[in-house]
PDB file of C-alpha atoms in Angstrom:
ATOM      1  CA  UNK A   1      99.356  63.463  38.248  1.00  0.00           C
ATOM      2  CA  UNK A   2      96.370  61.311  38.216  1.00  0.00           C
ATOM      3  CA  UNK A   3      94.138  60.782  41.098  1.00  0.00           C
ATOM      4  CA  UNK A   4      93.847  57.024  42.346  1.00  0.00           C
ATOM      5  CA  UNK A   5      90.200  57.875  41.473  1.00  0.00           C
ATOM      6  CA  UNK A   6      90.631  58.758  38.230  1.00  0.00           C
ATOM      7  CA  UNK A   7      93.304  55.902  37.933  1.00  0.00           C
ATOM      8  CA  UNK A   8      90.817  52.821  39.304  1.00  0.00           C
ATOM      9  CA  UNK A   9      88.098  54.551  36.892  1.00  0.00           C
ATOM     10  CA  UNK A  10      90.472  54.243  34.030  1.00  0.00           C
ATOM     11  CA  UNK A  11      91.368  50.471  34.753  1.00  0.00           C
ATOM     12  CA  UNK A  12      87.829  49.405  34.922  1.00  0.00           C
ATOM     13  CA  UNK A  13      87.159  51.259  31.771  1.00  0.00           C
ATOM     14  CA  UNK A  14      84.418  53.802  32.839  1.00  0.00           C
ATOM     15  CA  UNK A  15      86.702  56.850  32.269  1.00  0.00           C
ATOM     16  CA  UNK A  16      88.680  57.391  29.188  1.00  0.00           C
ATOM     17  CA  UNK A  17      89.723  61.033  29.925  1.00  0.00           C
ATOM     18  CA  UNK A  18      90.433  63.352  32.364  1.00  0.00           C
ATOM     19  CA  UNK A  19      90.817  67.362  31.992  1.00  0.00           C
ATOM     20  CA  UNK A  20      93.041  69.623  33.758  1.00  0.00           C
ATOM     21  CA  UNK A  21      93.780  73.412  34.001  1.00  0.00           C
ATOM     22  CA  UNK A  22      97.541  74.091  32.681  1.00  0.00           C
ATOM     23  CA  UNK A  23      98.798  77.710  31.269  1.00  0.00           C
ATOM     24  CA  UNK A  24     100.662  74.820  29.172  1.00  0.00           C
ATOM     25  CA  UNK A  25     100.821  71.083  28.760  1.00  0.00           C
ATOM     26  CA  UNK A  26     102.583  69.431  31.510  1.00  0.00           C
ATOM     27  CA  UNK A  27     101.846  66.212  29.339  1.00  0.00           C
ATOM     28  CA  UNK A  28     102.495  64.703  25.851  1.00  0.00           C
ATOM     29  CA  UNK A  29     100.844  61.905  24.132  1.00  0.00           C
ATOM     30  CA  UNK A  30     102.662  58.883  24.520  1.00  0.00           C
ATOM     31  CA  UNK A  31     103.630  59.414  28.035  1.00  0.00           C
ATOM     32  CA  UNK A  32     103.001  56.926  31.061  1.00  0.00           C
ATOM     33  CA  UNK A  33     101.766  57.480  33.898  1.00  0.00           C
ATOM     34  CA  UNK A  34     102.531  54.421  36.918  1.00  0.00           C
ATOM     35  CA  UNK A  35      99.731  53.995  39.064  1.00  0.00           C
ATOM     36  CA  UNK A  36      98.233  51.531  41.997  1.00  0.00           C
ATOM     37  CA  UNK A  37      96.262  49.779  39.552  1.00  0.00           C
ATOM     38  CA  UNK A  38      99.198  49.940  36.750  1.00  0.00           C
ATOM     39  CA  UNK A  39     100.977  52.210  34.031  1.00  0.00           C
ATOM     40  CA  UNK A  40      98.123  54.350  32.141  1.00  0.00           C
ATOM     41  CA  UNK A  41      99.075  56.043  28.472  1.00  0.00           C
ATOM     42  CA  UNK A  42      97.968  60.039  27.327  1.00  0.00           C
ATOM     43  CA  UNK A  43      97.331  58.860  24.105  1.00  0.00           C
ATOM     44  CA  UNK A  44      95.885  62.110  23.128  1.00  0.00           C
ATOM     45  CA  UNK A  45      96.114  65.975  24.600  1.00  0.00           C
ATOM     46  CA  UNK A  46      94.039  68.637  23.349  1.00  0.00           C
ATOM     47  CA  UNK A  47      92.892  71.436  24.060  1.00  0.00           C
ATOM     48  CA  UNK A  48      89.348  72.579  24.883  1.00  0.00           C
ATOM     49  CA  UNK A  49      86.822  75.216  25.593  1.00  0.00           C
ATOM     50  CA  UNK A  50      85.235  74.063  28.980  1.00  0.00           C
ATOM     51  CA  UNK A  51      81.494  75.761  27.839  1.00  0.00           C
ATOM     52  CA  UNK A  52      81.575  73.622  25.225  1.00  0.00           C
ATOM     53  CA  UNK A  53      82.016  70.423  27.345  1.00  0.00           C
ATOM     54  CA  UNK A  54      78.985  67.792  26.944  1.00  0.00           C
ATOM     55  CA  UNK A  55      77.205  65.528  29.661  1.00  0.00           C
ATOM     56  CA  UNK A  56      78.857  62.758  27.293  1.00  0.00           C
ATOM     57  CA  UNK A  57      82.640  64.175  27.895  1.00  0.00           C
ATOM     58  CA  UNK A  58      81.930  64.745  31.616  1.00  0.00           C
ATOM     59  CA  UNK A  59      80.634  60.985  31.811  1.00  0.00           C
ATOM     60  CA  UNK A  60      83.767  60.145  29.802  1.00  0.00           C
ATOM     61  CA  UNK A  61      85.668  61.919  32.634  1.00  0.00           C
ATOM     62  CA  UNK A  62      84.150  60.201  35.333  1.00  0.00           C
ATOM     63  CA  UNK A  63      81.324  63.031  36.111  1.00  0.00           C
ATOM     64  CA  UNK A  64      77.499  63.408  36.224  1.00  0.00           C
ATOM     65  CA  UNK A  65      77.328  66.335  34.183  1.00  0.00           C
ATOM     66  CA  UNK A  66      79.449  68.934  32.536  1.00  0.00           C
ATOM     67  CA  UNK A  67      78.302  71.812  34.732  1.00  0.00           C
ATOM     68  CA  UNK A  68      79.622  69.392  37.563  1.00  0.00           C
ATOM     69  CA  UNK A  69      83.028  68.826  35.350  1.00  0.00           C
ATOM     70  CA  UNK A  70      82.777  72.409  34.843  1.00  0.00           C
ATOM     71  CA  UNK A  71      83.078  73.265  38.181  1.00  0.00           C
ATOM     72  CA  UNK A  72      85.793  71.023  39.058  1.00  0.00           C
ATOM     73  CA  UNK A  73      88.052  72.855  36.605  1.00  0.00           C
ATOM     74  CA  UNK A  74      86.742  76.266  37.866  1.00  0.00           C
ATOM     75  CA  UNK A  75      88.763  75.999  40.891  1.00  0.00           C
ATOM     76  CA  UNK A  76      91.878  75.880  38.782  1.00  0.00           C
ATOM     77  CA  UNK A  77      93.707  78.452  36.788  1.00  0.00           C
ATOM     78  CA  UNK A  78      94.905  78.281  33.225  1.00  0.00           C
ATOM     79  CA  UNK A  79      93.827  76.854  30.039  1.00  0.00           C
ATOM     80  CA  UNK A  80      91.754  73.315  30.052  1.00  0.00           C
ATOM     81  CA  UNK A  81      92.965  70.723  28.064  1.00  0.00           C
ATOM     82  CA  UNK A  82      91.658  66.989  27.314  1.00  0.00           C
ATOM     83  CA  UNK A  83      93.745  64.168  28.217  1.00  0.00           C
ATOM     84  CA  UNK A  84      92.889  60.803  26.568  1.00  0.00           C
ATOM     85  CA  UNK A  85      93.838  57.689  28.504  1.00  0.00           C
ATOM     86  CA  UNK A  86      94.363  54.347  28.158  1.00  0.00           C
ATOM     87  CA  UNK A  87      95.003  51.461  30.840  1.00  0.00           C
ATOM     88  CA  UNK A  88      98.273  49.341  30.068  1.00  0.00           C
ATOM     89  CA  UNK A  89      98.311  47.487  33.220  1.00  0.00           C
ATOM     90  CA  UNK A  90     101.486  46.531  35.397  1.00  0.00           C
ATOM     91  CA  UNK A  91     104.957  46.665  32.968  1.00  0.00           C
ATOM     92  CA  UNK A  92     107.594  44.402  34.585  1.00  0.00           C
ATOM     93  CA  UNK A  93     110.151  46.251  36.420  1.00  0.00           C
ATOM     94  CA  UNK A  94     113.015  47.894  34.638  1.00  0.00           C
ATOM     95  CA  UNK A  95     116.445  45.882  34.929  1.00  0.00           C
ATOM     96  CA  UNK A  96     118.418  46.987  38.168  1.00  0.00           C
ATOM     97  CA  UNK A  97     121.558  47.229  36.841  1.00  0.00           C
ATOM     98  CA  UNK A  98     122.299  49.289  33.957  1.00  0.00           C
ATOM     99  CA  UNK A  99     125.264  50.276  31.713  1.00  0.00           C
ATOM    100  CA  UNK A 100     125.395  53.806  30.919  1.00  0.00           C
ATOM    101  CA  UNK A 101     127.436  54.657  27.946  1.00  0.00           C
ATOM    102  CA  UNK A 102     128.960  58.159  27.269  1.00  0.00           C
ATOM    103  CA  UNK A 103     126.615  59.318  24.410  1.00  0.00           C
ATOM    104  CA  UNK A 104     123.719  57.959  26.969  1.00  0.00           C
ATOM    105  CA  UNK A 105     124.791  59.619  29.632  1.00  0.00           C
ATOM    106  CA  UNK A 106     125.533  62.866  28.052  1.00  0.00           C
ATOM    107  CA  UNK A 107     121.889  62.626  26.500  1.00  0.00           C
ATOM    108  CA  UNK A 108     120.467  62.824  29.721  1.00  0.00           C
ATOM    109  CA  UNK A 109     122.591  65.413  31.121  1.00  0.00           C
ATOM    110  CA  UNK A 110     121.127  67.281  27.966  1.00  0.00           C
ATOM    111  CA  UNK A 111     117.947  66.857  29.092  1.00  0.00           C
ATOM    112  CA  UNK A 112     117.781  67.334  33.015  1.00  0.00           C
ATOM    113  CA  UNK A 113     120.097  70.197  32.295  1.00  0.00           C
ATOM    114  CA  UNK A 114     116.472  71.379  30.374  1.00  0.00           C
ATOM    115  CA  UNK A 115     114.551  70.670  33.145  1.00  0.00           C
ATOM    116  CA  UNK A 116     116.986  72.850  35.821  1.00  0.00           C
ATOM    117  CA  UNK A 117     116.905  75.947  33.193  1.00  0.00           C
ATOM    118  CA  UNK A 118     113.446  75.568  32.745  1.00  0.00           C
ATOM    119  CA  UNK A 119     112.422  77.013  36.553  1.00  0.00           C
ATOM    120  CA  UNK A 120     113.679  79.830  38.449  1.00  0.00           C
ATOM    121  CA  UNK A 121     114.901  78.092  41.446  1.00  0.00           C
ATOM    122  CA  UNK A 122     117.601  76.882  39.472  1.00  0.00           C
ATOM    123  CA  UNK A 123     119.587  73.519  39.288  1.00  0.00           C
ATOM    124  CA  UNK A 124     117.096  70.559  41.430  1.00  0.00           C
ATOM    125  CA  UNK A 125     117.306  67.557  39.387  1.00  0.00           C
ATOM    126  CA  UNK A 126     120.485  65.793  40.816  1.00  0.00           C
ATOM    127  CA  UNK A 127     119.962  67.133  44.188  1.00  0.00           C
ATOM    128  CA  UNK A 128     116.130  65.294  43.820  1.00  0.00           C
ATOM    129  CA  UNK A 129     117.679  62.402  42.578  1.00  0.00           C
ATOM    130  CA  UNK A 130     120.463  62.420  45.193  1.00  0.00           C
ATOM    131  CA  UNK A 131     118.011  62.716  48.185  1.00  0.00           C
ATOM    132  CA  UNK A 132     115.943  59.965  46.469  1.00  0.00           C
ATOM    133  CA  UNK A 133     119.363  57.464  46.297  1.00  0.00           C
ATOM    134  CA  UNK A 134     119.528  58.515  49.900  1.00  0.00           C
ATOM    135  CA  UNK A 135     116.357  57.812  50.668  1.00  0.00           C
ATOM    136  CA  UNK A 136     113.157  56.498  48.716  1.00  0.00           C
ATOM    137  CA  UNK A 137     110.495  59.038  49.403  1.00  0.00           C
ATOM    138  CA  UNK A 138     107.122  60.308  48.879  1.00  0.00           C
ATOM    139  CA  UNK A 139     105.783  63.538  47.136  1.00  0.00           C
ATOM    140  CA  UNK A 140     104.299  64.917  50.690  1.00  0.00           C
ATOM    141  CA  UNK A 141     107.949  63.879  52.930  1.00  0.00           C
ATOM    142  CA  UNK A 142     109.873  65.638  49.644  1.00  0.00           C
ATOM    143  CA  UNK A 143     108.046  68.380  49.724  1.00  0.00           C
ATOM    144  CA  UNK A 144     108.636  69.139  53.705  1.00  0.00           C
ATOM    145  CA  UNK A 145     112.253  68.534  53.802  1.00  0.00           C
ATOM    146  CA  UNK A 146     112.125  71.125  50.976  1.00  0.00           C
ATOM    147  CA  UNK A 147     109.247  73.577  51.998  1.00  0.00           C
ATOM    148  CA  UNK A 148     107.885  73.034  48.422  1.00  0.00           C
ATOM    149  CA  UNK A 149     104.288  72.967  47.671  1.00  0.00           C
ATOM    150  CA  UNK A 150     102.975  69.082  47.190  1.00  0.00           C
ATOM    151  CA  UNK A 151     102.041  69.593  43.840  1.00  0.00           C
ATOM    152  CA  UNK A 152     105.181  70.914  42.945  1.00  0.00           C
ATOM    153  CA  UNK A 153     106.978  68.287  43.944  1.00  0.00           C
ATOM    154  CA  UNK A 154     104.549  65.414  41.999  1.00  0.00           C
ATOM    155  CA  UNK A 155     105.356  67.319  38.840  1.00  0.00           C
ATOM    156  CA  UNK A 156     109.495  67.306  39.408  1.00  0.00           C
ATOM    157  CA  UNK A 157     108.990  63.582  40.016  1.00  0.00           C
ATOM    158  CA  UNK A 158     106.941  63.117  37.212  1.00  0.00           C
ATOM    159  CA  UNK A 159     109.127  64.798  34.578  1.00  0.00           C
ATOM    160  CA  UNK A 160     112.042  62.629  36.460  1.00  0.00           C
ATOM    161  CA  UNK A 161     109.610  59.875  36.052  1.00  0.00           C
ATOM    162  CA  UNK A 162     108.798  60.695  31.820  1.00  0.00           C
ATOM    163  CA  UNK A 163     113.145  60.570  31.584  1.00  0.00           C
ATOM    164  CA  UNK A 164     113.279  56.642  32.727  1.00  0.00           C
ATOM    165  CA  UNK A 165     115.254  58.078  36.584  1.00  0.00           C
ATOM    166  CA  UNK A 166     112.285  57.395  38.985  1.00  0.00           C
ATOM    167  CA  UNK A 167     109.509  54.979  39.646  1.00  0.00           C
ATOM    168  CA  UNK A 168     106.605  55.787  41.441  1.00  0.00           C
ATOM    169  CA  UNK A 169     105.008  52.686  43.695  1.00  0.00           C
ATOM    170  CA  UNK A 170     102.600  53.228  46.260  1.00  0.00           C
ATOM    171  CA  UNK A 171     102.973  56.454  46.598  1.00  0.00           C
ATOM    172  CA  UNK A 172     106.819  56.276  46.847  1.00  0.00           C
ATOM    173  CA  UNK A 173     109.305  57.316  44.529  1.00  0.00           C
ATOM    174  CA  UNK A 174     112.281  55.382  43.608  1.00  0.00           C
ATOM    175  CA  UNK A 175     115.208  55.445  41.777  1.00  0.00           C
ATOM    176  CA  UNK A 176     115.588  53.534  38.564  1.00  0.00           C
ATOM    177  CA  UNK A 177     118.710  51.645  37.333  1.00  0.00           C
ATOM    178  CA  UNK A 178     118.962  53.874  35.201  1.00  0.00           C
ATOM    179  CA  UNK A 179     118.868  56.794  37.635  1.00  0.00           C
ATOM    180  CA  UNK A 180     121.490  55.023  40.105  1.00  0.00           C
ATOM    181  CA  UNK A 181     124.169  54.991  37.078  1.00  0.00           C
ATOM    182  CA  UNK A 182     123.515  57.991  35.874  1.00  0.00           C
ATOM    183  CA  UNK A 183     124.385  59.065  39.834  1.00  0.00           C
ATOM    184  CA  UNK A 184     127.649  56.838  39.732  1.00  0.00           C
ATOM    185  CA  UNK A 185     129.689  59.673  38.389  1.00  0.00           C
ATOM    186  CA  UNK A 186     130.129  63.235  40.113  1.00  0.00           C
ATOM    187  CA  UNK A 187     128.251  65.999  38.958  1.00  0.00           C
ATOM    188  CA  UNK A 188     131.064  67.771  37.596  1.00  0.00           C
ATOM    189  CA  UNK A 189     132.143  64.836  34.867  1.00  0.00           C
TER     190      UNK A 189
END
């Protein structure tokens, strides 16, 4: 979701916001973002008219000017919306092994079952995450083996990523502990 640009900018402290083009949030406040240089928190998301977008928030954004920001979101559809950022730096590594109980588990089928209804290709989380299990992957080799767009494919592994199932290193997206006992049981229990 966030360029390694963007990302190093944030970590040094010169940018403190980005903005993006969305017909609706694909973000909330609170969520975290792992990058190269660390995790990085939306601590705010709001929305904006770009023609009202100052040299100050383009310099905030990591831009010269806001006709220059201004034209960066022009190549993108949709509404534009602020995101406020904050650098956390690395989080230690979520325990490998992990005891799912039933009201857990059921939780998250809840919410991936959210996720499948929400697009019309229908049911892709456990077949993502079971391809992932298989296989630790990246965004570009996911999206070929399923002739998906990249950027399609970031934001399935980021919403996988906002539910605690996959990590993304490097550019390579792993299961959690989480994910893998989650995946213990067949689909159909």
């Amino acid at each position: 979701m966030l360029s390694d640009r963007i990302a190093r900018g944030v970590a040094a402290g010169h940018i403190t916001e980005t903005y993006f083009r969305w017909a609706s949030p694909h973000a909330r406040p609170g969520a975290r973002v792992a990058t190269s240089v660390g995790d990085i928190e939306i601590t705010e998301l709001t929305e904006v008219d770009p023609e009202r977008l100052t040299d100050t928030d383009a310099a905030r954004a990591g831009f010269r000017s806001a006709q220059g920001l201004r034209t960066s979101l022009s190549r993108h559809r949709g509404r534009t919306w602020r995101l406020t950022l904050t650098h956390l730096g690395h989080t230690p590594a979520p325990p490998d092994e992990v005891e799912l109980t039933e009201d857990r588990r059921a939780r998250i089928q809840t919410r991936l079952a959210r996720l499948d209804a929400g697009t019309p290709r229908g049911p892709w989380t456990r077949a993502l995450l079971e391809a992932l299990a298989h296989q630790p992957a990246g965004p570009a080799e996911i999206a070929t083996a399923q002739a998906r767009p990249v950027a399609r494919v970031k934001t399935d592994l980021w919403r996988l990523r906002e539910e605690g199932l996959v990590t993304l290193t490097d550019g390579v997206a792993r299961l959690t502990g989480l994910a893998r006992a989650y995946l213990r049981r067949p689909a159909d229990q």
